[in-house]
XYZ file of C-alpha atoms in Angstrom:
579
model
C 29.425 63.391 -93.918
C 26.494 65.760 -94.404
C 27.025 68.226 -97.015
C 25.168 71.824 -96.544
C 24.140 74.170 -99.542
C 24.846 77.693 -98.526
C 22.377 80.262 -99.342
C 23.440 84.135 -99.254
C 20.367 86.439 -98.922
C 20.903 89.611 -100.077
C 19.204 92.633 -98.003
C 19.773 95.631 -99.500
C 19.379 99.031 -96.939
C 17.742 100.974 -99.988
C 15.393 100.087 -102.560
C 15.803 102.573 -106.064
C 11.755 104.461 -106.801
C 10.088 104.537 -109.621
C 8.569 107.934 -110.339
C 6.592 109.027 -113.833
C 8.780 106.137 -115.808
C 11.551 107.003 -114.568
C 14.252 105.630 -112.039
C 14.947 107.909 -108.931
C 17.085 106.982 -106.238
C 17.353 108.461 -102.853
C 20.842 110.602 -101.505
C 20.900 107.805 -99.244
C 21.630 105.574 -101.709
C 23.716 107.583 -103.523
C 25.518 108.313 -100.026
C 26.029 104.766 -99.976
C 27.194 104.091 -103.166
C 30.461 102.861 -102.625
C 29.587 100.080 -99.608
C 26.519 98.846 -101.797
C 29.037 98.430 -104.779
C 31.177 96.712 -102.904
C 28.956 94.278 -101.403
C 27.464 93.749 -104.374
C 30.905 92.942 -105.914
C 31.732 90.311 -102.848
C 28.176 89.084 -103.796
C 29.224 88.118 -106.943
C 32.641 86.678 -106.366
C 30.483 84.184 -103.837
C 28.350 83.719 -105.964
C 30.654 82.834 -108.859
C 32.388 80.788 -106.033
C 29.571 78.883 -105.058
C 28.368 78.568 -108.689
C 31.755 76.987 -109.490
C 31.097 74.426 -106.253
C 28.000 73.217 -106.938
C 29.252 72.336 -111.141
C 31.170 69.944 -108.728
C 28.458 68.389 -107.554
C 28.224 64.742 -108.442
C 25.338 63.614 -106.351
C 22.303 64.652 -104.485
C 20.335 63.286 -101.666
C 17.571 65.379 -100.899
C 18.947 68.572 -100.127
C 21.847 67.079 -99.353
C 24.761 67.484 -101.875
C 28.265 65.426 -102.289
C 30.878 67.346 -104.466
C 33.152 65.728 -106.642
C 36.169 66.031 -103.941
C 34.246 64.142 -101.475
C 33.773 61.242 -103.529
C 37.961 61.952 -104.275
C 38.690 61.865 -100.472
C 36.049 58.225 -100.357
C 37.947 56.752 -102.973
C 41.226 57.585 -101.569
C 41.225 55.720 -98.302
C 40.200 52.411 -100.283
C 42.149 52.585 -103.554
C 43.939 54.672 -106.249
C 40.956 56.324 -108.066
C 42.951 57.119 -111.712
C 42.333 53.486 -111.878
C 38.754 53.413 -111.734
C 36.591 52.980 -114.028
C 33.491 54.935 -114.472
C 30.862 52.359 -113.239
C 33.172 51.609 -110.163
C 32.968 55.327 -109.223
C 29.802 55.296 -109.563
C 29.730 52.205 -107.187
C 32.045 54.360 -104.868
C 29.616 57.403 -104.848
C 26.295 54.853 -104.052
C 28.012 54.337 -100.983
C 28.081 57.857 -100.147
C 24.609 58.106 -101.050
C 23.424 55.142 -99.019
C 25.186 57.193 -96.123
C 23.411 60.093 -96.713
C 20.161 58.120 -96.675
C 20.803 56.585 -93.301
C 21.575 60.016 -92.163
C 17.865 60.961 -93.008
C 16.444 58.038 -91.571
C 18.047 58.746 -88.440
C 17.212 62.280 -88.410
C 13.761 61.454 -88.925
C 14.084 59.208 -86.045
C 15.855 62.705 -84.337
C 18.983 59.889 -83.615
C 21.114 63.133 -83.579
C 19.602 64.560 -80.249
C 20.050 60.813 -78.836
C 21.951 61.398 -75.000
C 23.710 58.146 -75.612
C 25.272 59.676 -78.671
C 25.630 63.474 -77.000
C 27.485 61.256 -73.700
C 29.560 59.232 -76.238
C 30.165 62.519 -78.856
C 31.446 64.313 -75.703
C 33.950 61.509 -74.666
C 35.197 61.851 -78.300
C 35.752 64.901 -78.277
C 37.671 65.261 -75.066
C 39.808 62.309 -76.803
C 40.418 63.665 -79.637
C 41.131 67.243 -78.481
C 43.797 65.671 -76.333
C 44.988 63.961 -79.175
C 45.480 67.164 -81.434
C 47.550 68.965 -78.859
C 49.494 65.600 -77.436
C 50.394 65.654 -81.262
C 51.609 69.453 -81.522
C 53.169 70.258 -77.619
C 55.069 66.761 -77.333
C 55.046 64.074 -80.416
C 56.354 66.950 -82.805
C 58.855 68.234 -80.197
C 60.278 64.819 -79.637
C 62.261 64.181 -82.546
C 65.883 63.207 -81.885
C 68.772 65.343 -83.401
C 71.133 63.607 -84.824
C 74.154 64.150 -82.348
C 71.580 62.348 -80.056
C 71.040 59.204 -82.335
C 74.814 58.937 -82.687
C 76.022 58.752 -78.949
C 72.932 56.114 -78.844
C 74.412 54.592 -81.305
C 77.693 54.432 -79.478
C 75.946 52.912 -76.579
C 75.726 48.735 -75.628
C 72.689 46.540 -76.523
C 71.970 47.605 -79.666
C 73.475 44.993 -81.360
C 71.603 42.054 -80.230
C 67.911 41.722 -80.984
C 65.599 37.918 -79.916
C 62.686 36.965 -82.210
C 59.908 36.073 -80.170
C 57.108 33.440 -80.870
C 54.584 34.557 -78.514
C 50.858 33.558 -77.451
C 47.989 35.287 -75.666
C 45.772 32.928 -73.177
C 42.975 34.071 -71.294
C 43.578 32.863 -67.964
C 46.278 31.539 -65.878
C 45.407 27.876 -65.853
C 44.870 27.655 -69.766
C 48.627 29.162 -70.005
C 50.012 26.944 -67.956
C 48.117 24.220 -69.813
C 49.227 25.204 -73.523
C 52.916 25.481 -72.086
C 52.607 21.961 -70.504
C 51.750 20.431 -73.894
C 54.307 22.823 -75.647
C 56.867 21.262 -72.998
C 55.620 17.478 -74.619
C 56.058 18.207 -78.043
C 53.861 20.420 -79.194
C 55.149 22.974 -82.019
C 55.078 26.432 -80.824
C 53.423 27.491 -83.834
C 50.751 25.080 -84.121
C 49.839 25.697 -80.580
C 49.377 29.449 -81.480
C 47.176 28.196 -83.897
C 45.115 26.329 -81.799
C 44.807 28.169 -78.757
C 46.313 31.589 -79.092
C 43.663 34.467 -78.444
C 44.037 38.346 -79.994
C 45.437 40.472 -76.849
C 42.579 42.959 -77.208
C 39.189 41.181 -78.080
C 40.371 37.245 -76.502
C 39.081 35.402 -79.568
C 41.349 32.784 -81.767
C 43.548 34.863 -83.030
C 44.231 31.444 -85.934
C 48.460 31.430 -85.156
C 51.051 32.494 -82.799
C 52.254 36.343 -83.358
C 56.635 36.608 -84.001
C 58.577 40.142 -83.187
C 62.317 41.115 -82.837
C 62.719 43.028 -79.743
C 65.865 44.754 -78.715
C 66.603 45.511 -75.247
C 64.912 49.016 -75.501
C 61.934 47.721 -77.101
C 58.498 47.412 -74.981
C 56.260 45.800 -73.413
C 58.722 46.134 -70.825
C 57.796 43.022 -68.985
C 58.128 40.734 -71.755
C 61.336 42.387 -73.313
C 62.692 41.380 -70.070
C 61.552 37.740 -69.377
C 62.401 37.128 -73.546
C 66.327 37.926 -73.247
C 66.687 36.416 -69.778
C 65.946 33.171 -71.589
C 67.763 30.660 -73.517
C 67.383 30.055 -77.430
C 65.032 27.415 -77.816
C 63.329 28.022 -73.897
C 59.906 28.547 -73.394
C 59.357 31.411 -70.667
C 56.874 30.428 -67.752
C 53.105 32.281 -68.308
C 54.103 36.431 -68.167
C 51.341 38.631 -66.914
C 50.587 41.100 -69.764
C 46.683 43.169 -69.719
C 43.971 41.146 -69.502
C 45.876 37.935 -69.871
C 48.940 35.840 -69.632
C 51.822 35.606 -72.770
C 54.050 32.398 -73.427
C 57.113 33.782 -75.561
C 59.070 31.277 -76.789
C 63.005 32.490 -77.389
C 63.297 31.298 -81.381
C 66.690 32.915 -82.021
C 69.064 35.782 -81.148
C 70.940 37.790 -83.595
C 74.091 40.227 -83.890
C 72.895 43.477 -85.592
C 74.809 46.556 -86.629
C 73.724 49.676 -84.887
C 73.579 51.580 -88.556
C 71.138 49.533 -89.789
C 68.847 49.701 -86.901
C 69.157 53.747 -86.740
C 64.841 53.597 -87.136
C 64.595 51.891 -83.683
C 67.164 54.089 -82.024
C 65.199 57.616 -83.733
C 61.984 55.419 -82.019
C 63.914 54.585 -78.784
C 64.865 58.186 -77.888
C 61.977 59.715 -78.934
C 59.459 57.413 -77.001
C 62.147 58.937 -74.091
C 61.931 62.003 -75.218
C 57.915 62.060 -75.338
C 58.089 61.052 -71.801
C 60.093 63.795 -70.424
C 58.496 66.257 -72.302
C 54.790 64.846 -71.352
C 56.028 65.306 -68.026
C 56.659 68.904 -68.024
C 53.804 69.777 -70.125
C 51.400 68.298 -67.802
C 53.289 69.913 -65.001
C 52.543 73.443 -66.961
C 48.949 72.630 -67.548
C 48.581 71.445 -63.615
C 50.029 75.232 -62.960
C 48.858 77.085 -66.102
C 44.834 75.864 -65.558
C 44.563 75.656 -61.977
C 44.258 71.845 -60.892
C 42.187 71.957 -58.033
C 40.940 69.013 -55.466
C 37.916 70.073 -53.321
C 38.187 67.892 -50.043
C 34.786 67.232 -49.635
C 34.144 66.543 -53.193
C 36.322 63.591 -53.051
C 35.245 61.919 -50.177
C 32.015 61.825 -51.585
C 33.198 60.381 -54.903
C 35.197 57.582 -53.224
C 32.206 56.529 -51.004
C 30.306 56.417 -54.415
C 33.101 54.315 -56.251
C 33.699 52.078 -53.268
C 30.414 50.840 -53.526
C 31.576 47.715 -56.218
C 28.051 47.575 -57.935
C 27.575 50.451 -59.870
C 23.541 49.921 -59.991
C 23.809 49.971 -56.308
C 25.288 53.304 -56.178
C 22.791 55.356 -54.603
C 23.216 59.784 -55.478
C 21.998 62.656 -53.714
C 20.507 66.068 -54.961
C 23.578 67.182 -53.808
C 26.011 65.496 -55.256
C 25.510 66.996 -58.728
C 26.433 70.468 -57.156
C 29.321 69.188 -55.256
C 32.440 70.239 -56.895
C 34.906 67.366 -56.615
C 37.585 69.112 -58.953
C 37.941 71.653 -61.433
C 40.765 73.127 -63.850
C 40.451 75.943 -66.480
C 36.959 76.835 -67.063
C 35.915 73.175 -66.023
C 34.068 72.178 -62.837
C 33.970 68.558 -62.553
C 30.945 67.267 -59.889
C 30.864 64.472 -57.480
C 28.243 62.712 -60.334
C 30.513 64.006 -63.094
C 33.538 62.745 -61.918
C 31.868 59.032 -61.073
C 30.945 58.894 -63.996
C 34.041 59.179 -65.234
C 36.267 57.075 -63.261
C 33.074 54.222 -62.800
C 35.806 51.935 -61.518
C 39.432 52.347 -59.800
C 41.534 49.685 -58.174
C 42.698 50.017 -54.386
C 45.541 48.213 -52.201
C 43.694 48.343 -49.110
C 40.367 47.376 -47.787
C 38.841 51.160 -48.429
C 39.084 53.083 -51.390
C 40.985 56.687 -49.854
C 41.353 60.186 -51.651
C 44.961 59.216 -52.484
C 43.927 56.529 -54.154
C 41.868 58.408 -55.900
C 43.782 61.605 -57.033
C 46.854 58.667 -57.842
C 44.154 56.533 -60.452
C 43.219 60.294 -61.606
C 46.484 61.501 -62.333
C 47.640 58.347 -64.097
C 44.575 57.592 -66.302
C 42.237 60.228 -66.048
C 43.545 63.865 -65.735
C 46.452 64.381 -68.659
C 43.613 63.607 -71.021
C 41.340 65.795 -69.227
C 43.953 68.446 -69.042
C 45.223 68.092 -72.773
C 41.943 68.394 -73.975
C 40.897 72.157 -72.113
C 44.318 73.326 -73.625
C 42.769 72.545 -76.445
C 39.823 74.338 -76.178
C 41.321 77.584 -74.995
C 44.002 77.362 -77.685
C 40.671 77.345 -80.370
C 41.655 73.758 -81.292
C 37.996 73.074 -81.388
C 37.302 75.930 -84.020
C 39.769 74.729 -87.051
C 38.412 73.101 -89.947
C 39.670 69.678 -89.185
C 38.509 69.160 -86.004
C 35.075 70.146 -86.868
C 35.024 68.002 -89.969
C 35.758 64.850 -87.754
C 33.565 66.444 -85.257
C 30.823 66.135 -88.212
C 31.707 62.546 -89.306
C 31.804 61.427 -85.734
C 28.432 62.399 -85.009
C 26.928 60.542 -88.292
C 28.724 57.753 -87.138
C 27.287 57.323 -84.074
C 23.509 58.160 -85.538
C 24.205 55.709 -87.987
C 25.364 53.141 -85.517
C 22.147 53.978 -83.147
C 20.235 53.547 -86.188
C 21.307 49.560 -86.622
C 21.139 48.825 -83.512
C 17.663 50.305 -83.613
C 16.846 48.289 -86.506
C 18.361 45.370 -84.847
C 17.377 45.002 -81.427
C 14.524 42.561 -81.986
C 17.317 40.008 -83.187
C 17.170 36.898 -81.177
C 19.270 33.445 -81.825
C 17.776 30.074 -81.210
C 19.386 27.373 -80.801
C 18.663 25.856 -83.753
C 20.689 28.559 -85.842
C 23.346 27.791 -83.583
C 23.598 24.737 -84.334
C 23.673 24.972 -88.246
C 26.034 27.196 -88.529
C 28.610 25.264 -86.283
C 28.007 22.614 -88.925
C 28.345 25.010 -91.653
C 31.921 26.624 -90.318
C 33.034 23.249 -88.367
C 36.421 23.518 -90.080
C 36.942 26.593 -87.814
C 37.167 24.445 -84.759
C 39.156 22.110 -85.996
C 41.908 20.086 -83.840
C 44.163 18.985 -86.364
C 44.988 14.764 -86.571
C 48.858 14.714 -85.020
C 51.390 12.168 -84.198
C 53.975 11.647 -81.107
C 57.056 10.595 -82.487
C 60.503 10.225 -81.720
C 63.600 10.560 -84.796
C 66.980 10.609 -85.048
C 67.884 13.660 -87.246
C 71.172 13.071 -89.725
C 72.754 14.980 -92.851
C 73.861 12.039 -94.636
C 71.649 9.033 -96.000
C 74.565 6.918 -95.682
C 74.508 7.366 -91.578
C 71.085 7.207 -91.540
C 71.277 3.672 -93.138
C 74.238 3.085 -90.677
C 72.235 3.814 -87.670
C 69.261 1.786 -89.056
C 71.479 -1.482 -88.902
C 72.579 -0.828 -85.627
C 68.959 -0.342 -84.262
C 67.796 -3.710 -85.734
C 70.691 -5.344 -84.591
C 69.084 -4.656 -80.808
C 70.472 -0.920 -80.051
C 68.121 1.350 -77.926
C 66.919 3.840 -80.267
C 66.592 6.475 -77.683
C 70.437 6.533 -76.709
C 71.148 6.924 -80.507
C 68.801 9.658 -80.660
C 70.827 11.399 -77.917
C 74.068 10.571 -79.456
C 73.377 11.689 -83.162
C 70.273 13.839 -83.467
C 70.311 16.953 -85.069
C 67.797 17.824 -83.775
C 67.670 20.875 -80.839
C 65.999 21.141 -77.329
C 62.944 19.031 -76.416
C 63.143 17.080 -79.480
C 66.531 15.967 -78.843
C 65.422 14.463 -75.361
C 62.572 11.666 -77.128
C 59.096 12.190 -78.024
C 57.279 15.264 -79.594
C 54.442 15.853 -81.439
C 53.879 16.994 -85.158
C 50.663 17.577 -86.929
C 49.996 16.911 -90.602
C 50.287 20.364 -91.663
C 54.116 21.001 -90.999
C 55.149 19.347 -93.855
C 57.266 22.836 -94.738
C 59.080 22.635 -91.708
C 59.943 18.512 -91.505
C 59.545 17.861 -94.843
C 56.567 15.877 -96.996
C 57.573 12.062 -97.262
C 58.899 12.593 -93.299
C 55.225 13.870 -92.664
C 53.640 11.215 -94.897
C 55.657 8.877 -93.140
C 54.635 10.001 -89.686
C 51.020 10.012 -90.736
C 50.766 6.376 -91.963
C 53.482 3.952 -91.019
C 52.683 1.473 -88.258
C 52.838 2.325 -84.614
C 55.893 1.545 -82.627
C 58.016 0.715 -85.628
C 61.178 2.218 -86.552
C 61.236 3.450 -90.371
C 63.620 4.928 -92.662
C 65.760 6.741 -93.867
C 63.128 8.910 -95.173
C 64.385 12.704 -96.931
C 63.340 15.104 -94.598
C 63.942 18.692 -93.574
C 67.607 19.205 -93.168
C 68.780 15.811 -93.485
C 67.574 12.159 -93.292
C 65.572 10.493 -90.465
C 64.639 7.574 -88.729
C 60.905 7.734 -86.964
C 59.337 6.162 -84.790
C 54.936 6.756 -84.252
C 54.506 6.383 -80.592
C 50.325 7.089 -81.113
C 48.114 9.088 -83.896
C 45.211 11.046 -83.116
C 42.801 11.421 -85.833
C 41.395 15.296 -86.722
C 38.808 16.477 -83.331
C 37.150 19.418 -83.038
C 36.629 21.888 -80.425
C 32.961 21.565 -79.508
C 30.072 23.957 -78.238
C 30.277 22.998 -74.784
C 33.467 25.790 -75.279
C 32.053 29.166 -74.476
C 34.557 30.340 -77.068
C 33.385 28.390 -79.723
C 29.263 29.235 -78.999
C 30.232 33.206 -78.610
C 32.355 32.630 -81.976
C 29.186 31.074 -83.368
C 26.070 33.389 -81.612
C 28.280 36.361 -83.058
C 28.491 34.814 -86.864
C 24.384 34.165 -86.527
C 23.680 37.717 -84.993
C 25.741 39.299 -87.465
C 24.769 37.423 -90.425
C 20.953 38.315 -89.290
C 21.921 41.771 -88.745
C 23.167 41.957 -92.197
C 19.752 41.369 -93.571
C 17.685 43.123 -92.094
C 20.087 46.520 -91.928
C 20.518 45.681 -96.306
C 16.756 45.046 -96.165
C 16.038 48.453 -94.640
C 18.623 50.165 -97.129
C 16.942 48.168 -99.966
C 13.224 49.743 -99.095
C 14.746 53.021 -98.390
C 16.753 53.947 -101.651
C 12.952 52.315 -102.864
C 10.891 55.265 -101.244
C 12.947 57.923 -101.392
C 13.983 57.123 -104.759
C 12.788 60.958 -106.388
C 15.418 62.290 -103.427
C 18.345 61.145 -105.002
C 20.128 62.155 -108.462
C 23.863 60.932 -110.097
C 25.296 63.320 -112.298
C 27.268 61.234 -115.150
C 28.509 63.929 -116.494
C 30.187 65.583 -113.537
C 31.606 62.878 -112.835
C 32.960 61.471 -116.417
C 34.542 65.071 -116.786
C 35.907 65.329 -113.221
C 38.218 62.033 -114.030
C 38.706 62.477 -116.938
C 36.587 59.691 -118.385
């Protein structure tokens, strides 16, 4: 955040003469006597004001101060400052000032005028406008009352929830894959661990994610497949974004409505928000105007049928072209390509429909929301232009290391090393197939031991007394060396080291006592750089390790030179904590 001294010049209409020694002053002054005592009188009280601010301060860069309450508002988003102690505010408030001398690098650099940053600021903006009023016209408005919580309360479904075990795979084959080996044995969990992927940025995500739906709950299509299936079942891959979820049904439970009432108040007003989005964008469609120009969007959808964007070739006129407009908002043929960029199509040519339909769903309430928000003077309060401010000096910051950076190249060589160095990362985990027979008591387990010497097939007793549930009741599975919390450790010890194809026990184990058999044991692998995973994983550790340096290199030299810019006041800051 930038932080602006304010300077009040004082002009005064009338100047007071000095005649023979003495003092004379005009009529005009004395006219005037009253306004000039009153402004001197506001002078003051700003002045006294700004006086008070600036025994605040706690730190300068440049001309650039930071008061004592924005080193409060720093500290607050990372801990509770009454704690600190004075060197770590100090350490808090060399952050600030480490900001602040980025922000002059980049200004010298004149970062700020950047059009990246003014095309980015601008999409922001628009966002965040939206936000503010989505916030006050609808997310306010949508609370439940509570006669509308209690006949949902009265309704069916609420009582039974399903905790899902689910994992995110890139690509169809890969989730069909993962749920072939989950089908042979492999733990759910461990197989999150393996291969599971975070929804949003597809890398490892190190484990499978768990949540408790009820039948109100979304994502929609996975609420759906989850409670069609069986405790215990593995659902076939589910389509979900930019990928494909396994959910894996690990148990259902009775709950009473009362002590669920936060995800009924959630239920009806996520219902609620939709309704009343509805309307309101049906008011702002009416109330600003929504207009399609024909021949505006015929030339946008030849544009945006054109796949490759570089190949996109513009005329003069299409910047004139109006292709929409709403409120005091014209939107061009160019404009409005450059916001869509992309839009999917059923048929063989992109069409107006198509068009206006992508528009209205993804495009327009934000669009809409945002020019409410402008002429309802959202734009002009305090907050907005604080995070306005920060936003900006984000971005120039961000432009600046990336500036700073851009030279960065990895070889090969650096590559390699630090796949060495972070190996364990990639690891594949040593695992055994085996096949038990699950029992509570020792004494059965020894029973069942005799019996399988004496020439009984060890499969059929597995069927017969297992306690074992689903695949692992039907013969071999596979178990890796770290679940010894959920079989036990001797039964994992055991399953790790005994001979192959032998029958062993009773060992303790979880739940009971067990007989095992190792069918095959696969020492610890690892995933290799020949997986584009793995080498992205690995290029972005290098790149940002490299970036590190040379951005805390560049910090380093410039605290060094502009070192007579920048001042700490102890003392303001001692007193204004109290230390």
């Amino acid at each position: 955040m930038s932080f602006q001294i304010l300077h009040i010049k004082n002009n005064c209409c009338s100047c007071p003469t000095r005649v023979h020694g003495k003092i004379v002053y005009s009529g005009f002054f004395f006219a005037h006597f009253g306004v000039l005592f009153l402004f001197i009188l506001i002078f003051l009280m700003v002045a006294g004001c700004q006086s008070d601010k600036e025994s605040n301060v706690v730190g300068r860069v440049g001309t650039e101060l930071i008061y004592l309450e924005d080193l409060r508002e720093f500290e607050s988003v990372a801990t509770d400052s009454t704690k600190l102690s004075f060197e770590q505010h100090v350490d808090y408030l060399e952050t600030l000032v480490d900001r602040e001398l980025l922000l002059c690098e980049a200004k010298d650099r004149s970062l700020q005028i950047n059009s990246e940053l003014q095309f980015v600021l601008m999409k922001d903006s628009e966002a965040r406008l939206a936000e503010i009023v989505y916030t006050r016209e609808i997310d306010e408005r949508a609370i439940p009352s509570d006669s509308e919580i209690e006949v949902a309360k009265a309704t069916g479904g609420w009582n039974e929830h399903v905790v899902s075990v689910e994992l995110f795979l890139d690509n169809l084959k890969r989730a069909e894959e993962v749920r072939s080996d989950i089908l042979n044995g492999m733990d759910v969990y461990e197989a999150g661990r393996l291969y599971s992927l975070d929804r949003t940025m597809h890398i490892p995500m190190g484990g499978a994610q768990q949540f408790v739906y009820n039948r109100y709950d979304g994502p929609e299509e996975i609420v759906q497949r989850v409670f069609q299936i069986p405790v215990g079942a593995l659902s076939t891959p589910i389509k979900f974004r930019q990928g494909y979820i396994l959910a894996y049904c690990a148990e259902r439970r009775s709950i009473d409505p009362s002590e669920i009432e936060e995800a009924i108040i959630l239920h009806l007003k996520r219902n609620k928000k939709e309704m009343l989005r509805g309307a309101f964008l049906q008011h702002l469609n009416n109330s600003l105007n929504l207009n399609f120009d024909k021949v505006g969007l015929i030339r946008t959808t030849e544009l945006l049928s054109v796949k490759s964007i570089k190949d996109r070739k513009f005329v003069k006129n299409d910047s004139n072209q109006v292709s929409l407009s709403y409120g005091s908002q014209t939107i061009s043929v160019v404009d409005l390509v450059g916001i869509v960029v992309n839009v999917s199509f059923d048929g063989k040519t992109l069409s107006t429909t198509d068009l206006i339909t992508s528009l209205k769903n993804k495009y327009l309430p934000q669009m809409l929301l945002a020019e409410h928000g402008r002429k309802s003077g959202a734009d002009d309060e305090d907050n907005y232009k604080k995070w306005f401010e920060s936003r900006r000096e984000d971005l120039m910051i961000s432009l600046l290391r990336r500036e700073l950076c851009k030279e960065i190249e990895v070889s090969q060589e650096e590559i390699l090393n630090r796949y060495a160095q972070t190996k364990s990362r990639f690891a594949i985990p040593s695992y055994a197939r085996v096949r038990d027979v699950l029992v509570e008591k020792e004494s059965l387990a020894n029973l069942l031991k005799t019996r399988v010497d004496s020439g009984e097939d060890f499969g059929e007793i597995i069927k017969a007394h297992t306690l074992r549930s689903g695949r692992k009741r039907k013969g071999m599975f596979r178990v890796f060396a770290l679940q010894s919390e959920q079989y036990g450790t001797a039964w994992i010890n055991y399953a790790m080291n005994i001979p192959l194809n032998e029958i062993h026990g009773p060992v303790k184990a979880e739940g009971g006592y067990s007989l095992i058999e190792v069918i095959e044991r696969v020492k610890d692998q690892f995933y290799t750089l020949d997986e584009s995973r793995v080498r992205d994983a690995v290029v972005r550790d290098v790149r940002s390790l490299k970036e590190r340096a040379v951005f805390n290199k560049f910090l380093k030299k410039t605290r060094s030179d502009r070192a007579d810019e920048i001042e700490i006041f102890d003392r303001i800051i001692k007193v204004g904590f109290g230390l």
